[in-house]
XYZ file of C-alpha atoms in Angstrom:
468
model
C -26.539 143.760 50.574
C -24.340 140.820 51.977
C -20.814 140.776 49.945
C -20.825 137.585 48.841
C -24.946 138.219 47.140
C -23.039 141.409 45.662
C -20.113 139.523 44.003
C -22.298 137.060 42.475
C -24.116 139.102 41.291
C -25.601 138.701 37.561
C -25.134 142.062 34.844
C -28.883 142.038 34.421
C -29.187 142.402 38.102
C -26.617 145.009 38.496
C -27.978 147.057 35.568
C -31.634 146.974 37.326
C -29.196 147.862 40.849
C -28.217 151.012 38.853
C -30.960 151.970 37.247
C -33.079 151.832 40.120
C -30.005 153.792 42.629
C -30.315 151.015 44.429
C -26.528 150.647 44.182
C -23.669 153.159 42.371
C -20.830 151.614 40.168
C -18.839 153.359 42.469
C -19.919 151.523 45.298
C -19.912 148.091 43.371
C -16.393 149.177 42.390
C -14.937 149.546 44.780
C -15.717 146.530 46.577
C -15.138 144.371 43.905
C -11.853 146.368 43.730
C -11.419 144.850 47.433
C -12.743 140.884 47.125
C -10.256 140.855 43.668
C -7.319 142.181 45.661
C -8.087 139.650 48.575
C -8.293 136.838 46.686
C -5.875 137.151 44.534
C -3.324 136.370 46.766
C -4.493 132.882 46.121
C -4.999 132.450 42.711
C -2.346 135.181 41.112
C -5.140 135.776 38.300
C -4.413 139.819 38.147
C -1.926 142.184 37.791
C -1.416 145.955 36.954
C -4.441 146.732 39.072
C -5.317 150.582 38.661
C -7.972 151.206 41.508
C -7.785 155.033 41.208
C -8.440 154.839 37.105
C -11.052 152.394 37.649
C -12.816 154.503 40.218
C -12.611 157.615 37.975
C -14.769 155.636 35.026
C -16.964 154.688 37.790
C -17.630 157.884 38.634
C -18.048 158.451 35.069
C -20.974 156.250 34.731
C -22.551 156.942 38.000
C -23.400 160.015 36.716
C -25.095 158.436 33.447
C -26.820 156.131 35.789
C -28.378 159.359 37.469
C -29.369 160.466 34.089
C -30.719 157.686 32.548
C -28.473 157.961 30.333
C -26.078 154.621 30.758
C -24.356 153.744 27.583
C -25.143 150.240 27.807
C -25.067 146.136 28.954
C -21.361 147.285 30.630
C -22.031 150.873 31.598
C -20.723 150.502 35.329
C -19.511 147.012 35.551
C -16.219 145.774 37.342
C -14.405 143.881 35.078
C -10.715 142.908 33.481
C -8.870 141.902 29.844
C -6.108 139.454 29.476
C -2.518 140.977 29.010
C -2.741 140.151 25.325
C -5.343 143.123 25.033
C -3.515 145.987 24.210
C -4.766 148.901 25.650
C -3.076 152.838 25.631
C -1.440 152.999 28.783
C -1.789 149.687 30.269
C 0.968 146.906 29.870
C 1.158 144.413 27.064
C 3.271 141.828 27.931
C 1.960 138.282 26.263
C 3.166 136.923 29.577
C 6.591 136.800 29.013
C 9.393 137.973 31.682
C 11.873 139.046 29.061
C 8.820 141.563 28.323
C 8.560 142.881 31.813
C 10.258 146.269 30.738
C 8.379 146.788 27.639
C 6.596 150.573 27.650
C 2.879 150.349 28.007
C 1.228 150.076 25.302
C 0.364 152.608 22.608
C -2.684 151.216 20.509
C -6.013 150.208 22.005
C -7.346 146.599 20.339
C -11.080 146.527 19.512
C -11.895 145.028 22.709
C -10.728 147.852 24.232
C -11.889 150.306 22.137
C -15.296 148.783 22.370
C -15.095 148.418 26.542
C -14.397 151.545 26.713
C -16.737 153.601 24.654
C -19.284 150.784 26.468
C -18.687 152.920 29.842
C -16.995 149.737 31.426
C -14.589 149.970 34.105
C -11.302 148.324 34.023
C -9.687 147.579 36.990
C -6.907 145.336 35.796
C -5.781 142.770 33.531
C -5.333 139.006 33.324
C -2.352 136.747 33.445
C -1.847 134.104 30.746
C 1.248 131.937 30.220
C 4.565 133.152 27.509
C 3.338 133.771 24.282
C -0.276 132.509 24.608
C 1.714 129.133 23.263
C 0.484 126.740 26.976
C -2.544 125.822 27.548
C -2.079 125.904 31.720
C -1.856 129.082 33.895
C 2.184 129.305 33.868
C 4.135 132.144 33.658
C 8.091 133.244 33.752
C 6.523 136.830 33.883
C 3.444 136.363 36.315
C 4.113 133.033 37.975
C 1.675 129.868 38.069
C -2.065 130.950 37.981
C -4.752 128.848 40.760
C -7.846 127.753 39.839
C -10.194 128.525 42.559
C -12.470 125.239 42.861
C -9.797 123.474 43.577
C -5.661 125.910 44.633
C -3.790 122.700 43.535
C -5.378 122.596 39.877
C -5.374 124.030 36.277
C -6.916 127.360 35.140
C -6.177 126.244 31.089
C -4.893 128.659 29.264
C -4.353 130.818 27.660
C -6.576 133.133 29.075
C -5.533 131.345 32.329
C -5.962 134.234 34.932
C -9.267 135.850 33.242
C -11.162 132.310 33.651
C -10.172 131.928 37.516
C -10.371 135.354 38.466
C -14.213 135.675 37.279
C -15.099 132.309 39.171
C -13.441 134.150 42.036
C -15.261 137.266 42.024
C -12.864 139.304 40.878
C -14.713 141.398 38.543
C -17.831 139.939 36.962
C -17.255 139.093 33.126
C -13.091 139.346 31.156
C -12.405 139.656 27.782
C -9.992 136.462 26.708
C -8.051 134.748 23.062
C -8.213 132.175 21.941
C -6.020 130.648 19.424
C -6.668 126.995 19.977
C -8.999 127.074 22.538
C -7.966 129.904 24.936
C -11.062 130.964 25.961
C -12.612 127.547 26.425
C -10.108 125.523 27.739
C -10.059 127.930 31.197
C -13.480 128.698 31.302
C -14.246 124.507 31.229
C -11.768 124.173 34.257
C -13.215 127.098 35.693
C -17.096 126.247 35.756
C -17.762 129.236 33.254
C -19.916 129.457 30.441
C -17.852 131.170 27.339
C -17.749 131.706 23.402
C -15.020 131.524 20.853
C -17.441 133.717 18.158
C -17.177 132.861 14.683
C -13.721 134.213 13.192
C -14.077 138.387 12.644
C -17.252 138.325 15.005
C -15.016 140.019 17.393
C -12.159 142.229 15.583
C -8.558 141.945 16.842
C -5.038 142.892 16.954
C -3.253 141.798 15.083
C -5.210 140.566 12.975
C -5.042 136.728 12.768
C -6.714 133.395 10.789
C -7.041 131.727 13.836
C -6.860 133.916 17.289
C -9.668 136.020 18.316
C -11.611 138.294 21.272
C -13.660 136.479 23.405
C -15.878 136.754 25.774
C -16.189 134.699 29.162
C -18.834 135.139 32.126
C -20.354 133.119 35.300
C -23.361 132.747 33.089
C -24.601 132.649 29.636
C -26.828 135.239 29.723
C -23.420 137.507 30.950
C -21.102 136.802 28.105
C -24.469 137.588 25.635
C -24.368 141.056 27.260
C -20.243 141.164 26.877
C -20.096 139.969 22.851
C -23.240 142.681 22.262
C -20.572 145.180 22.813
C -17.730 143.581 21.460
C -18.991 143.376 17.758
C -18.475 145.585 15.694
C -16.286 146.292 12.250
C -12.849 147.617 12.713
C -10.782 147.738 9.131
C -7.793 147.128 10.989
C -8.203 143.420 11.612
C -8.753 142.050 8.138
C -10.885 139.196 8.918
C -13.566 141.655 10.609
C -16.962 141.420 9.565
C -19.587 143.790 9.273
C -21.789 145.141 12.499
C -24.497 142.470 13.145
C -26.939 144.617 15.024
C -27.674 142.107 17.810
C -28.703 142.309 20.895
C -27.658 139.114 22.066
C -28.901 139.068 25.505
C -32.081 139.909 24.708
C -32.475 136.965 22.157
C -31.564 133.755 24.539
C -34.964 132.137 23.867
C -35.166 129.427 22.378
C -37.203 125.847 21.248
C -35.434 123.220 20.153
C -37.513 121.036 19.459
C -36.226 119.644 15.668
C -32.831 120.667 15.965
C -30.189 117.867 14.762
C -27.771 117.881 17.050
C -24.739 115.619 17.224
C -23.100 114.027 20.422
C -18.936 114.014 19.134
C -17.165 112.049 21.530
C -14.037 110.826 19.410
C -11.619 113.382 17.706
C -10.534 110.021 15.540
C -6.747 110.353 16.782
C -5.444 111.142 20.220
C -6.563 111.237 23.663
C -10.394 109.422 24.133
C -12.206 111.139 26.593
C -12.427 110.394 30.351
C -15.340 108.692 31.616
C -16.475 111.605 33.448
C -16.432 114.033 30.712
C -17.649 111.635 27.570
C -20.748 110.832 30.830
C -20.809 115.181 30.799
C -21.413 115.081 27.395
C -23.947 112.243 26.644
C -25.447 113.761 29.390
C -25.750 117.186 27.914
C -27.083 115.349 24.520
C -29.799 113.753 27.183
C -30.948 117.151 27.793
C -31.424 118.567 24.192
C -33.214 114.969 23.822
C -35.097 115.634 26.247
C -36.132 119.231 25.184
C -37.419 117.670 21.766
C -34.324 117.946 19.824
C -33.236 114.836 17.359
C -30.027 113.821 19.559
C -27.796 111.271 17.612
C -24.037 109.976 17.231
C -21.557 112.775 15.268
C -18.379 110.448 13.927
C -15.652 112.848 13.166
C -14.401 112.348 9.167
C -11.021 112.525 11.076
C -8.042 109.367 11.130
C -5.230 111.019 11.413
C -3.167 113.305 13.429
C -4.783 116.604 12.581
C -3.491 118.295 15.934
C 0.346 118.300 14.455
C 0.040 120.782 11.119
C -1.537 123.076 13.882
C 1.165 122.440 16.304
C 4.857 122.421 14.312
C 2.477 125.996 12.517
C 2.014 127.472 16.274
C 5.655 126.064 16.638
C 7.449 128.270 14.200
C 5.329 131.380 15.165
C 6.263 131.160 18.713
C 9.700 130.939 17.529
C 9.749 134.068 15.939
C 8.085 135.969 18.810
C 10.981 134.176 20.824
C 13.695 135.933 18.126
C 11.965 138.685 18.502
C 11.868 139.235 22.050
C 14.713 141.793 23.820
C 18.010 140.967 25.330
C 16.763 138.334 28.080
C 18.935 135.340 29.923
C 16.515 132.515 28.586
C 16.259 131.746 32.331
C 12.790 130.838 34.200
C 12.695 134.558 34.762
C 12.616 135.255 31.361
C 10.799 132.591 29.379
C 9.301 129.504 30.379
C 11.178 126.499 29.577
C 8.293 124.864 28.076
C 7.720 127.227 25.886
C 11.648 127.881 24.824
C 12.520 124.251 23.963
C 9.083 124.098 22.236
C 9.591 127.066 20.574
C 13.680 126.896 19.664
C 11.955 123.486 17.750
C 10.698 126.155 14.774
C 13.717 126.809 13.911
C 14.305 123.266 11.975
C 10.937 123.829 10.042
C 11.235 125.703 6.413
C 9.215 127.357 4.650
C 8.301 124.495 2.609
C 7.388 122.689 6.169
C 4.817 125.457 6.946
C 3.066 125.758 3.469
C 2.765 121.723 3.599
C 1.539 122.276 7.557
C -1.351 124.510 6.163
C -1.945 122.572 3.245
C -3.251 119.466 5.464
C -4.894 121.846 8.127
C -6.662 122.752 4.723
C -8.034 119.430 4.287
C -8.620 118.530 7.537
C -10.872 121.969 7.888
C -12.478 120.923 4.374
C -13.700 117.499 6.113
C -14.504 118.822 9.364
C -16.828 121.367 7.861
C -18.713 118.647 5.157
C -19.047 116.144 8.032
C -20.953 119.550 9.940
C -23.344 119.247 6.770
C -26.851 118.327 7.759
C -26.462 118.888 11.159
C -27.197 122.020 13.356
C -24.816 121.875 16.423
C -22.439 119.762 17.723
C -21.975 119.194 21.774
C -18.347 118.026 22.587
C -15.463 117.762 25.371
C -14.113 120.933 26.047
C -10.880 118.815 26.916
C -10.396 115.026 27.259
C -9.424 115.443 30.930
C -11.797 117.077 34.054
C -7.803 118.509 34.980
C -4.610 118.484 36.231
C -2.297 119.336 38.389
C -1.146 123.568 38.220
C 2.099 123.108 38.237
C 2.013 121.344 34.944
C 2.402 123.210 31.554
C -0.026 120.628 30.060
C -1.580 116.440 30.362
C 1.511 115.980 28.216
C 5.068 117.766 29.282
C 6.489 116.886 25.304
C 3.033 117.866 24.137
C 1.804 120.658 25.971
C -0.783 121.462 22.975
C -1.911 118.053 22.725
C -4.958 117.652 24.790
C -6.330 120.929 22.458
C -7.971 118.345 20.107
C -11.268 118.652 20.518
C -10.840 122.593 20.980
C -8.026 123.463 17.645
C -10.191 122.350 15.123
C -12.195 124.585 15.453
C -10.596 127.490 15.364
C -9.414 126.540 12.068
C -12.967 126.252 10.401
C -13.871 129.620 12.579
C -16.869 128.494 13.402
C -18.218 129.800 16.820
C -18.141 127.425 19.985
C -19.144 127.533 23.632
C -19.031 125.873 26.779
C -20.636 126.107 29.857
C -20.437 123.853 32.961
C -22.613 120.791 32.855
C -20.942 118.573 35.652
C -18.602 118.143 38.213
C -16.030 114.966 39.304
C -15.575 113.464 43.256
C -12.591 116.573 43.534
C -15.715 119.190 42.807
C -13.688 120.601 40.066
C -15.853 121.284 37.226
C -16.115 119.621 33.909
C -17.740 122.396 30.803
C -18.821 120.559 27.308
C -18.524 122.612 24.332
C -21.504 123.558 21.828
C -20.742 124.149 18.223
C -22.166 125.964 15.792
C -22.218 126.536 11.814
C -19.778 129.818 10.995
C -22.568 132.997 11.482
C -24.707 131.465 13.794
C -23.496 132.553 16.820
C -26.557 133.748 18.068
C -28.032 130.051 18.181
C -24.472 128.702 19.925
C -25.374 130.843 22.233
C -29.306 130.057 22.801
C -28.514 125.698 22.725
C -25.721 126.940 25.194
C -28.602 129.020 27.384
C -30.680 126.214 27.503
C -28.461 123.762 28.805
C -27.756 126.119 31.778
C -31.263 126.532 32.338
C -31.216 122.597 32.165
C -27.995 121.187 34.007
C -28.416 119.307 37.235
C -25.347 121.187 38.590
C -25.575 124.137 41.132
C -23.178 126.519 41.176
C -21.845 126.900 44.456
C -18.745 129.965 42.968
C -15.593 129.293 44.747
C -15.857 133.424 45.739
C -12.860 132.127 48.219
C -10.366 129.880 46.888
C -10.504 126.686 47.989
C -7.396 124.809 48.973
């Protein structure tokens, strides 16, 4: 099999090849690691390579496939997880240079347990910006992570390395985490499919009211297979839902006729989408209308800056993390200066300020959830812009999270939201759109996303050799 053909295989095709013994997990893992090491110099998406550990896992998987006792849809799949997903014996540094001397993690977050029990072959961790508090790929620990579709351009964040590595063929899928769009933003920038699940669908630690883990991959079927493995109950996560037992990848077929789908292109505040982004969202709506859905404009109920209280809350959160760092110099090699200055602003806020912000967030959630009544799904931009330079912390240096306005709201409402690439601009940079559903309807969101993936007019010519 040609190298690019192997790298570009779907998880379904990979499982078939393992079952027929056309390919072995050891062979594939060796090939993926070699490729990952070759492209990582350009993308800077991966760290803590563990080739020997990965090959040992692949050998165990090979024995299971030979014995017809595979553990599930991820058995023998070479993949990665984000820096912020704790795994016993692996670094857990949160993208911060000041943490570089911390010992390896002594506990497993639920996604790590799920992947290990499913036989996944984890060969590296993925990079992220400091504290996970920038929607870009800049880190004091890791440096700049670059987009393989164009190395001058941003990956988005905070699951920056996850987005760049999967697009570059350095692993088939990855697990990211999302607090204001951190799975969906890099997936959109890097042309991937992704899902921020219903809050609690995928347990994660530390337990959080707005952050969750989610799958990232090159197709909806691939992320559905990963979601099938990740969903479980874990009492350590206060918000964890009971395991639903759904094999998501086996239920992606859907007729969208009669579904009422809204098109959201103005959040009611903040930046308006660039023309190419708006066109991609509206084109997605037209495709669904052509397939029989009832597609109409969705008018946002928000009329003030709903990102401001979220920003305040995250700023105070960032200040607490910054204050707890090991002794460090405060230089750019220990903490990103943009993150440092932003976090220090958190010291100005009182407990009353935080409580007031939470109250404002609660009112925003109530408005947005009420507006969703009567709609099955809403299609929206993932970002208001196509991209921005790799060296920038965000679209705005003063407010690096400002351009997350289309994603951050749905972390607060706990709704499932996916992304899928629907277009490219004239620089051949991907444009992803977001599909939002009601709480607990993760399967429905994936099904509609799969319909769009099947109907989209673009060909995904993956940059397995990163492009200048």
